[in-house]
XYZ file of C-alpha atoms in Angstrom:
659
model
C -14.149 26.277 13.382
C -10.515 26.744 12.388
C -9.095 26.294 8.920
C -7.185 23.057 8.448
C -3.447 23.737 8.205
C -0.724 21.967 6.273
C 1.002 20.650 9.416
C -2.187 19.462 11.108
C -1.541 15.904 9.913
C 1.207 15.770 12.547
C -1.621 15.592 15.112
C -3.512 12.773 13.395
C -3.613 9.290 14.879
C -3.154 6.467 12.388
C -4.653 3.097 13.388
C -3.543 -0.290 12.091
C -2.900 -3.973 12.822
C -6.239 -4.933 14.392
C -6.192 -8.491 15.819
C -8.814 -10.126 18.067
C -7.862 -12.649 20.750
C -8.738 -16.310 20.078
C -11.823 -16.075 22.320
C -12.816 -12.772 20.666
C -13.045 -10.936 24.003
C -10.225 -8.481 23.324
C -8.707 -6.703 20.373
C -5.154 -5.451 19.964
C -4.377 -2.630 17.581
C -1.620 -0.117 16.917
C -1.847 3.648 17.205
C 0.800 5.486 15.188
C 1.621 9.172 15.463
C 4.216 11.519 13.969
C 7.133 12.872 15.980
C 8.198 15.908 13.961
C 11.231 16.818 16.072
C 12.705 13.306 15.856
C 11.426 12.938 12.269
C 9.890 9.516 12.861
C 6.692 7.761 13.876
C 5.791 6.462 17.323
C 3.820 3.242 17.636
C 1.878 1.978 20.644
C -0.148 -1.166 21.182
C -3.651 -0.522 22.494
C -6.206 -2.992 23.846
C -9.925 -2.925 23.131
C -12.362 -4.762 25.420
C -15.056 -6.198 23.163
C -17.466 -6.609 26.092
C -17.177 -3.201 27.794
C -16.061 -1.401 24.610
C -13.327 0.382 26.538
C -9.813 0.816 25.165
C -6.457 1.650 26.709
C -2.776 1.935 25.822
C -0.716 -1.146 26.645
C 2.910 -0.688 25.531
C 5.229 0.702 22.857
C 6.627 -1.164 19.868
C 8.974 -0.318 17.022
C 8.142 -2.824 14.315
C 4.572 -2.465 13.153
C 4.098 -6.000 11.850
C 4.588 -9.256 13.776
C 1.799 -8.770 16.330
C -0.027 -11.990 17.253
C -1.902 -13.451 20.217
C -0.142 -16.284 22.079
C -3.347 -17.077 23.944
C -6.425 -15.211 25.146
C -4.466 -12.863 27.403
C -0.906 -12.608 26.065
C 0.268 -10.686 23.016
C 3.495 -11.405 21.179
C 5.142 -8.530 19.306
C 8.543 -7.659 17.918
C 10.578 -4.804 19.326
C 14.194 -3.795 19.868
C 14.941 -2.737 23.433
C 18.354 -4.294 24.133
C 21.109 -1.701 23.571
C 23.820 -4.343 23.137
C 21.739 -6.079 20.508
C 21.160 -2.759 18.750
C 24.930 -2.425 18.438
C 25.231 -5.930 16.982
C 22.556 -5.108 14.414
C 24.363 -1.897 13.516
C 27.479 -4.008 12.927
C 25.590 -6.206 10.473
C 24.012 -9.016 12.495
C 20.382 -9.961 11.895
C 18.053 -10.397 14.861
C 14.352 -10.138 15.604
C 13.360 -10.045 19.267
C 9.842 -10.935 20.343
C 8.348 -9.689 23.572
C 5.269 -10.965 25.352
C 2.920 -8.928 27.503
C -0.220 -9.757 29.452
C -3.073 -7.451 28.517
C -4.155 -7.129 32.166
C -0.918 -5.534 33.310
C 2.766 -6.034 33.952
C 5.853 -5.278 31.919
C 6.661 -6.767 28.556
C 9.297 -9.494 28.824
C 11.578 -11.018 26.234
C 9.948 -14.175 24.914
C 12.372 -15.252 22.208
C 14.980 -13.909 19.842
C 15.539 -15.211 16.338
C 18.807 -14.596 14.436
C 16.957 -13.377 11.313
C 14.922 -10.466 10.018
C 11.472 -11.948 10.567
C 8.778 -10.521 8.286
C 5.840 -12.792 9.202
C 5.089 -15.101 12.108
C 2.260 -17.505 12.935
C 1.958 -19.908 15.850
C 1.492 -23.446 14.543
C 1.687 -25.397 17.831
C 2.936 -24.924 21.396
C 6.466 -23.499 21.248
C 6.503 -23.889 17.447
C 6.157 -21.056 14.935
C 6.128 -20.711 11.197
C 8.166 -17.676 10.249
C 8.957 -15.980 6.971
C 12.339 -14.289 7.204
C 14.789 -12.609 4.841
C 17.335 -14.996 3.346
C 20.302 -13.577 1.424
C 21.923 -16.095 -0.899
C 25.068 -13.963 -1.048
C 24.873 -12.738 2.527
C 26.955 -13.414 5.627
C 25.314 -14.476 8.886
C 27.509 -12.706 11.431
C 25.801 -14.204 14.475
C 27.174 -17.649 13.541
C 30.804 -16.442 13.546
C 33.128 -16.056 16.535
C 36.502 -14.422 17.249
C 38.847 -13.870 14.311
C 36.377 -15.515 11.964
C 33.791 -12.896 12.900
C 36.267 -10.032 12.472
C 37.089 -11.260 8.974
C 33.389 -11.556 8.164
C 32.777 -7.969 9.351
C 35.630 -6.732 7.155
C 34.125 -8.568 4.194
C 30.699 -7.019 4.812
C 32.258 -3.548 4.899
C 34.124 -4.233 1.674
C 30.984 -5.507 -0.072
C 29.104 -2.314 0.776
C 31.005 -0.569 -1.995
C 29.271 -2.443 -4.810
C 26.286 -4.577 -5.798
C 26.297 -7.693 -7.958
C 23.142 -8.246 -10.022
C 22.214 -11.507 -11.724
C 18.412 -11.508 -11.804
C 15.347 -9.282 -12.298
C 13.923 -7.586 -10.426
C 17.165 -6.640 -8.710
C 15.647 -4.044 -6.404
C 12.270 -3.310 -4.884
C 10.598 -0.127 -3.759
C 10.942 0.246 -0.003
C 13.416 -2.635 0.264
C 16.434 -1.514 -1.742
C 18.547 -4.053 -3.620
C 16.899 -7.468 -3.386
C 19.069 -9.500 -5.751
C 18.977 -13.153 -4.604
C 17.214 -12.143 -1.392
C 14.069 -14.048 -0.544
C 11.322 -14.116 2.039
C 11.962 -17.724 3.041
C 9.774 -19.990 5.179
C 11.122 -21.678 8.322
C 9.900 -23.694 11.296
C 11.205 -22.207 14.535
C 11.176 -24.232 17.751
C 11.317 -21.911 20.750
C 12.368 -24.701 23.108
C 15.289 -26.051 21.116
C 15.903 -22.819 19.156
C 16.146 -24.970 16.021
C 15.411 -23.199 12.732
C 14.439 -25.580 9.925
C 14.018 -24.204 6.378
C 10.829 -25.312 4.623
C 11.060 -23.457 1.306
C 14.231 -23.466 -0.748
C 16.726 -20.632 -0.917
C 15.280 -19.172 -4.124
C 11.610 -19.175 -3.129
C 9.793 -15.992 -2.183
C 6.932 -16.940 0.121
C 3.857 -15.330 1.607
C 2.686 -17.113 4.735
C -1.107 -17.178 4.516
C -2.855 -19.395 7.072
C -2.303 -21.931 9.858
C -4.725 -24.569 11.169
C -4.358 -27.861 13.084
C -0.610 -28.106 12.573
C -0.769 -27.221 8.894
C 0.271 -24.048 7.105
C -0.636 -22.601 3.712
C 1.826 -20.474 1.815
C 2.152 -18.973 -1.645
C 5.530 -19.320 -3.332
C 7.470 -17.946 -6.277
C 10.599 -19.880 -7.202
C 13.053 -18.211 -9.592
C 16.760 -17.605 -10.144
C 16.792 -15.448 -13.263
C 13.482 -13.645 -13.795
C 10.484 -13.430 -11.494
C 7.249 -14.306 -13.271
C 3.736 -13.240 -12.301
C 2.357 -16.697 -11.550
C 3.043 -18.570 -8.320
C 2.363 -21.812 -6.479
C 0.304 -22.786 -3.444
C 1.780 -25.166 -0.846
C 0.572 -26.845 2.316
C 3.063 -27.694 5.062
C 2.327 -30.444 7.582
C 4.111 -30.009 10.915
C 3.777 -33.663 11.881
C 5.153 -35.148 8.676
C 7.544 -32.216 8.110
C 6.502 -32.265 4.471
C 5.486 -29.467 2.118
C 3.117 -30.432 -0.687
C 2.329 -28.384 -3.781
C -1.423 -27.874 -4.231
C -1.420 -25.506 -7.220
C 1.389 -25.628 -9.749
C 3.058 -22.539 -11.219
C 2.157 -21.113 -14.646
C -1.572 -21.322 -13.874
C -2.579 -18.479 -11.571
C -1.484 -15.313 -9.884
C -2.500 -16.300 -6.347
C -3.263 -13.532 -3.891
C -3.927 -15.478 -0.680
C -5.284 -18.794 0.612
C -7.213 -19.845 3.717
C -8.501 -22.932 5.481
C -12.309 -22.529 5.468
C -14.088 -25.351 7.258
C -12.776 -28.512 5.635
C -11.914 -26.691 2.419
C -8.953 -24.721 1.134
C -10.067 -21.535 -0.602
C -7.766 -19.236 -2.517
C -8.154 -15.953 -4.389
C -6.449 -15.958 -7.758
C -6.491 -14.741 -11.336
C -5.504 -16.660 -14.473
C -4.720 -13.271 -16.106
C -6.061 -14.737 -19.353
C -8.429 -11.941 -20.424
C -7.292 -8.684 -18.833
C -3.648 -9.240 -17.933
C -2.049 -8.539 -14.587
C -4.853 -6.220 -13.432
C -7.553 -8.839 -13.953
C -9.763 -9.168 -10.881
C -9.380 -12.196 -8.628
C -11.919 -15.015 -8.396
C -12.272 -17.590 -5.627
C -11.265 -21.205 -6.121
C -11.398 -24.269 -3.906
C -9.226 -27.352 -3.859
C -11.070 -30.661 -3.960
C -8.763 -33.644 -3.838
C -6.219 -32.970 -6.547
C -8.475 -30.627 -8.511
C -8.934 -26.866 -8.508
C -12.535 -25.740 -8.950
C -13.920 -22.257 -9.560
C -16.027 -21.406 -6.504
C -17.171 -17.857 -7.210
C -16.525 -15.101 -9.752
C -15.953 -11.636 -8.342
C -15.698 -8.821 -10.868
C -14.580 -6.180 -8.394
C -11.192 -5.142 -7.063
C -9.901 -7.246 -4.219
C -8.590 -5.344 -1.188
C -9.096 -1.680 -0.363
C -7.957 0.584 -3.194
C -9.679 3.773 -1.989
C -6.898 6.329 -1.836
C -5.981 8.494 1.138
C -2.847 10.078 2.576
C -4.127 9.504 6.127
C -3.027 5.942 6.857
C 0.140 4.510 8.348
C 0.637 0.783 8.771
C -1.467 -2.069 7.487
C -3.521 -4.956 8.742
C -5.356 -8.079 7.657
C -8.149 -7.629 5.120
C -9.429 -11.214 4.965
C -10.569 -13.515 7.783
C -12.145 -16.916 8.342
C -15.058 -17.206 10.755
C -17.810 -19.796 11.170
C -16.877 -21.639 7.956
C -17.022 -18.497 5.833
C -14.341 -16.298 4.275
C -14.685 -12.580 4.963
C -12.761 -10.206 2.715
C -12.408 -6.570 1.681
C -13.275 -5.519 -1.865
C -13.632 -2.200 -3.663
C -16.800 -1.245 -5.510
C -17.162 2.155 -7.155
C -15.906 4.733 -4.628
C -15.877 2.649 -1.423
C -14.445 -0.557 -0.031
C -16.657 -3.113 1.713
C -16.432 -6.217 3.855
C -17.990 -9.181 2.074
C -18.703 -12.763 3.118
C -18.042 -15.783 0.909
C -19.930 -18.955 1.842
C -18.805 -22.425 0.862
C -21.609 -22.639 -1.702
C -20.007 -19.727 -3.558
C -22.479 -16.994 -2.624
C -21.098 -13.559 -1.726
C -22.868 -11.136 0.622
C -21.971 -7.479 1.214
C -21.896 -6.663 4.949
C -20.893 -3.004 5.304
C -22.296 0.239 3.968
C -21.199 2.544 1.139
C -19.454 5.009 3.408
C -15.728 5.156 2.750
C -12.993 2.587 3.284
C -12.334 -0.474 5.417
C -8.602 -0.634 6.154
C -8.452 -3.851 8.220
C -10.900 -5.910 10.278
C -11.645 -8.977 12.381
C -14.815 -10.967 13.039
C -16.457 -12.004 16.322
C -19.774 -13.496 17.408
C -21.384 -10.083 17.831
C -20.330 -8.595 14.522
C -17.356 -7.219 12.637
C -14.877 -4.818 14.168
C -12.848 -2.740 11.735
C -10.552 0.231 11.289
C -11.826 2.550 8.624
C -12.268 6.000 7.165
C -15.993 6.792 7.231
C -17.400 9.878 5.573
C -14.932 12.728 6.036
C -13.647 11.459 9.384
C -10.120 10.251 9.996
C -9.468 6.655 11.026
C -11.405 5.188 13.940
C -12.522 1.746 15.083
C -16.086 0.754 14.254
C -18.261 -2.276 14.849
C -21.038 -3.360 12.519
C -23.839 -5.480 13.977
C -26.820 -6.566 11.880
C -26.041 -3.885 9.331
C -25.724 -1.081 11.906
C -22.345 0.644 12.297
C -21.222 2.099 15.608
C -18.090 4.197 16.113
C -16.063 2.889 19.061
C -12.972 5.100 19.335
C -12.464 8.863 19.246
C -8.749 9.213 18.537
C -9.289 11.866 15.865
C -12.532 13.414 17.052
C -10.864 16.723 17.921
C -9.956 17.250 14.261
C -13.567 16.715 13.221
C -14.881 19.015 15.931
C -12.459 21.928 15.522
C -11.337 22.046 11.862
C -13.107 23.052 8.679
C -13.507 19.827 6.726
C -15.091 20.164 3.303
C -17.565 17.484 2.204
C -16.973 16.340 -1.409
C -19.824 17.000 -3.813
C -20.397 14.234 -6.382
C -20.298 15.021 -10.083
C -21.155 12.365 -12.651
C -21.183 12.540 -16.436
C -21.019 10.253 -19.446
C -18.163 10.020 -21.900
C -18.348 7.643 -24.878
C -21.448 6.195 -23.222
C -19.508 5.341 -20.039
C -20.417 6.872 -16.669
C -17.523 8.641 -14.955
C -17.732 9.466 -11.247
C -16.045 12.532 -9.820
C -16.048 14.819 -6.798
C -15.536 18.490 -6.034
C -14.332 20.209 -2.874
C -15.473 23.807 -2.652
C -13.136 26.361 -1.066
C -13.597 27.097 2.615
C -16.131 29.885 3.285
C -17.287 29.522 -0.292
C -18.994 32.592 -1.774
C -20.682 31.956 -5.127
C -20.199 35.594 -6.096
C -16.412 35.244 -5.977
C -13.888 33.768 -8.416
C -11.531 30.967 -7.312
C -8.537 29.009 -8.625
C -8.820 25.245 -9.004
C -6.683 22.087 -8.803
C -7.275 18.817 -10.669
C -5.878 15.908 -8.614
C -5.279 12.544 -10.370
C -4.949 9.252 -8.492
C -2.247 6.623 -8.916
C -2.560 3.024 -9.997
C -4.247 3.431 -12.369
C -6.293 0.647 -10.768
C -7.236 2.532 -7.610
C -10.101 4.916 -6.830
C -10.851 8.248 -5.282
C -13.778 8.288 -2.877
C -15.432 10.725 -0.514
C -13.075 10.020 2.395
C -10.650 12.385 4.100
C -7.646 13.298 1.965
C -5.312 15.681 3.775
C -3.643 17.449 0.863
C -6.964 18.149 -0.862
C -8.546 19.402 2.354
C -5.560 21.698 2.906
C -5.918 23.217 -0.557
C -9.677 23.675 -0.117
C -8.906 25.434 3.169
C -6.399 27.606 1.298
C -9.153 28.838 -1.022
C -8.994 26.430 -3.976
C -11.619 24.349 -5.694
C -10.217 20.818 -5.723
C -11.700 18.271 -8.099
C -10.900 14.627 -8.767
C -12.478 11.653 -10.531
C -12.132 7.975 -11.446
C -11.408 7.784 -15.190
C -11.389 4.563 -17.162
C -8.563 2.423 -15.801
C -9.750 2.881 -12.211
C -10.787 0.102 -9.834
C -14.245 -0.788 -8.533
C -16.140 -0.988 -11.817
C -15.137 -4.386 -13.152
C -12.437 -5.698 -15.460
C -13.644 -4.018 -18.639
C -13.714 -0.551 -17.080
C -10.244 -1.026 -15.570
C -8.689 -2.354 -18.762
C -6.699 0.403 -20.493
C -3.861 -1.798 -21.717
C -2.291 -0.157 -24.730
C -4.464 2.945 -24.245
C -2.558 5.001 -21.681
C -2.952 8.719 -22.415
C -5.923 8.245 -24.763
C -9.336 7.397 -23.297
C -8.177 8.140 -19.743
C -6.869 11.544 -20.809
C -10.154 12.221 -22.574
C -12.111 11.327 -19.417
C -10.026 13.732 -17.320
C -10.375 16.609 -19.772
C -14.137 16.059 -20.143
C -14.398 15.922 -16.356
C -12.568 19.245 -16.110
C -15.019 20.675 -18.647
C -17.971 19.428 -16.608
C -16.559 20.906 -13.404
C -16.083 24.304 -15.032
C -19.600 24.143 -16.437
C -21.194 23.308 -13.072
C -19.013 25.708 -11.073
C -18.562 28.917 -13.108
C -16.936 30.442 -10.009
C -13.710 28.635 -11.008
C -11.370 30.837 -13.032
C -10.513 28.653 -16.030
C -7.271 30.600 -16.491
C -6.080 29.656 -12.983
C -6.225 25.862 -12.862
C -3.415 23.573 -11.717
C -2.993 19.835 -12.087
C -1.201 17.265 -9.949
C -0.958 13.533 -9.420
C 1.382 10.809 -8.255
C 2.636 7.586 -9.872
C 0.081 6.939 -12.648
C -1.219 10.399 -11.729
C 2.317 11.680 -12.268
C 2.400 9.995 -15.675
C -0.894 11.630 -16.535
C 0.323 15.034 -15.303
C 3.371 14.699 -17.572
C 1.099 13.616 -20.426
C -1.311 16.508 -19.894
C 1.327 19.250 -20.065
C 2.493 17.854 -23.432
C -1.021 17.813 -24.878
C -2.724 20.968 -23.616
C -1.872 24.395 -22.277
C -5.137 24.808 -20.366
C -3.413 24.392 -16.971
C -1.534 27.342 -15.509
C 0.898 25.077 -13.612
C 1.483 21.444 -12.696
C 3.007 19.365 -9.897
C 4.155 15.951 -11.109
C 4.918 13.441 -8.355
C 6.832 10.095 -8.545
C 6.025 10.166 -12.235
C 6.617 8.216 -15.440
C 7.950 10.000 -18.499
C 9.498 7.269 -20.659
C 8.088 3.741 -20.840
C 11.256 2.529 -22.578
C 13.627 3.567 -19.789
C 11.150 2.523 -17.099
C 11.044 -0.982 -18.590
C 14.695 -1.646 -17.784
C 15.269 0.316 -14.595
C 12.332 -0.143 -12.202
C 11.236 -3.011 -9.986
C 8.049 -3.763 -11.950
C 8.943 -2.250 -15.313
C 9.763 -5.391 -17.257
C 6.343 -6.946 -16.643
C 4.087 -3.944 -15.876
C 5.122 -2.007 -18.984
C 4.885 -5.041 -21.248
C 1.377 -5.769 -19.956
C -0.052 -2.254 -19.609
C 1.506 -0.649 -22.682
C 1.093 -3.892 -24.679
C 4.626 -3.732 -26.021
C 8.316 -4.052 -25.206
C 11.315 -2.118 -26.555
C 11.928 -4.960 -29.028
C 8.531 -5.842 -30.426
C 7.111 -2.311 -30.719
C 9.345 0.492 -29.499
C 7.281 3.005 -31.472
C 4.223 2.191 -29.365
C 6.135 2.566 -26.100
C 7.441 5.911 -27.315
C 3.947 6.971 -28.444
C 2.647 6.513 -24.882
C 5.673 8.246 -23.305
C 5.080 11.834 -22.111
C 8.721 12.608 -22.898
C 7.902 12.389 -26.623
C 5.630 15.422 -26.282
C 7.725 17.425 -23.815
C 8.817 19.818 -26.598
C 5.172 20.931 -26.819
C 4.873 21.715 -23.093
C 4.594 25.303 -21.894
C 3.186 24.637 -18.399
C 5.454 25.511 -15.435
C 5.954 22.192 -13.646
C 7.220 21.113 -10.245
C 8.611 17.568 -10.023
C 8.585 15.671 -6.721
C 10.717 12.504 -6.582
C 12.325 10.266 -3.986
C 15.879 9.033 -4.404
C 14.958 5.453 -3.435
C 11.740 5.215 -5.440
C 12.407 2.089 -7.464
C 8.781 1.883 -8.668
C 8.916 5.135 -10.654
C 12.630 5.777 -10.534
C 14.211 9.217 -10.180
C 15.403 9.005 -13.791
C 11.792 9.375 -14.937
C 11.446 12.752 -13.275
C 14.928 13.871 -14.310
C 14.212 13.219 -17.985
C 11.023 15.252 -17.985
C 12.588 18.021 -15.897
C 15.567 18.243 -18.275
C 13.272 18.334 -21.298
C 11.275 21.263 -19.932
C 14.406 23.180 -18.978
C 15.900 22.496 -22.399
C 12.824 23.970 -24.063
C 12.718 27.027 -21.826
C 9.803 26.039 -19.575
C 9.923 26.967 -15.888
C 10.565 23.760 -13.926
C 11.734 22.769 -10.468
C 12.632 19.328 -9.108
C 12.657 18.522 -5.404
C 14.302 15.184 -4.557
C 13.972 13.527 -1.149
C 16.834 11.367 0.107
C 15.973 8.318 2.153
C 12.424 8.176 0.759
C 10.674 5.917 -1.726
C 7.409 5.676 -3.654
C 5.421 6.055 -0.416
C 6.672 9.552 0.440
C 3.221 11.163 0.513
C 1.740 8.394 2.673
C 4.442 7.162 5.028
C 7.482 9.340 4.423
C 9.298 10.884 7.362
C 7.198 13.665 8.940
C 9.550 16.507 7.979
C 9.748 15.222 4.418
C 5.971 15.000 4.130
C 5.708 18.579 5.342
C 8.350 19.780 2.856
C 6.678 17.914 -0.017
C 3.302 19.510 0.614
C 4.905 22.926 1.168
C 6.682 22.653 -2.196
C 3.436 21.847 -3.990
C 1.331 24.414 -2.142
C 3.899 27.160 -2.762
C 4.023 26.235 -6.449
C 0.258 26.564 -6.763
C 0.351 29.795 -4.759
C 2.944 31.210 -7.135
C 1.008 30.516 -10.322
C -2.662 30.356 -9.358
C -3.094 33.262 -6.961
């Protein structure tokens, strides 16, 4: 077996976007891979035969979302293959082109083009589609202009590139740039007539959820000044051309909604007990009333962290009058089934993460990370899981992959779950350096699945240890609730965990331990270096250093900070400052590397710059590496060369101080 290398992730295959045909005989999914030389990702549509269990490549695509089945044999997907149209888009026009391809062979052909940036699409009837597309209140639609009028419009677009006008919050969004007065707006598109009819208004942000029998469900937020956390649920009727509000605003934060049998079921939280991180329950609409159908005190969706995914997929489905959904419990995510009587049944095993799935008569087919394997497609039938694909089998067969060892302990009477990766070719008679890795969120979890950066460090001769302190997902609302406590009980959990690791593994040299983490983990790394000198070095990624500045500069700051720190700069600035790592930066002596992306509007560059400046000012060795053209997702979906450079920076920093 060979040691896993830093650049080996360039050979991984990342699976996403699994969708079964209406008759459930075939599945379409996307295989993504890194192209290091071109510094981008390549995406191909593959077909899986549910009967023979064979799979094959079908065609390429360049926009990972917007893949749907037109019928049992034809797939519709968005791509950009027309060079003339590429030039128009470069000049500022907005177009989305959809191609169709038969799964049994033949070339993809242009099916329709829509003069918008389409973000979601669902077929609602023959030749009719519900689409959610970007609408810019202050924008110019170049495609509708001709001749001199178009030339003037192009000149105006060029002139407007020099500045931004802001008149609402949030005014930007991580991964999207400036979003002021831009909305994901709902339209009805008629392929035959090419008519585009707006359904939502120009200031509504919508999420298109479900379509059935000529009706569509969508969640909407309507604002012109400040986006709130609650939203509304609407139903649109194609035949009456009317949209009706089913759930008014100011009641729930609605995650998604589905037609289930004759009912409408939606997942939502009233946020009345635990704030914005409160777990979602299931509700049903009966007549004009909303009724609680089932309580679910676990995290909705898959929050098991990994740096070995690219692309997404659907994590809730309707089949045979039941709602199937993904939820996180403890260290794994599961597929569960909600029946119309409110009962919930767990259908998959405690073995990693489910990233997306679909349901058929024979079982559930899903893309997941199982054990220490990379992503593959699996099918579960009567509780038995079978691996279908072998895209990443070579990695498993040829590389040293370290299996995490669980480590549990109690702190303040609360059980904390953690894991330890031993160094490759571990020899208990030797002494090793160690790295504490802290997850983001904080409402996410670390599990036992494959995590590239940790495996690399274990293969480089480090102990790597990580845990789920209070604030993490998967253990219910009370465990996840650390509002107003950031840097207190969570910090204590992490330090006690480090103590327990050193006690169980005396082979770790306690004078050669590093710490790292991203987002919330970056906050905690900044906090740690201001409160202890036990770590020889630190690598703080996409971090938070000052809750006051973050409040007014980031895309979620004005509501996330107010909720999670339980204060604002006006009602209790002292509390915000108390929880800010920058306050304690004058006490730091730990050499620290800062990793930040220029377009990270979730934990803005200014957060890293403040902490970096503070350490330099006080004579502490510090280095900041900023990545242009990247955002908060650098470690997970950044450009291949940037992901390599990021991990090289961190690994070299640890090498410098720990070996």
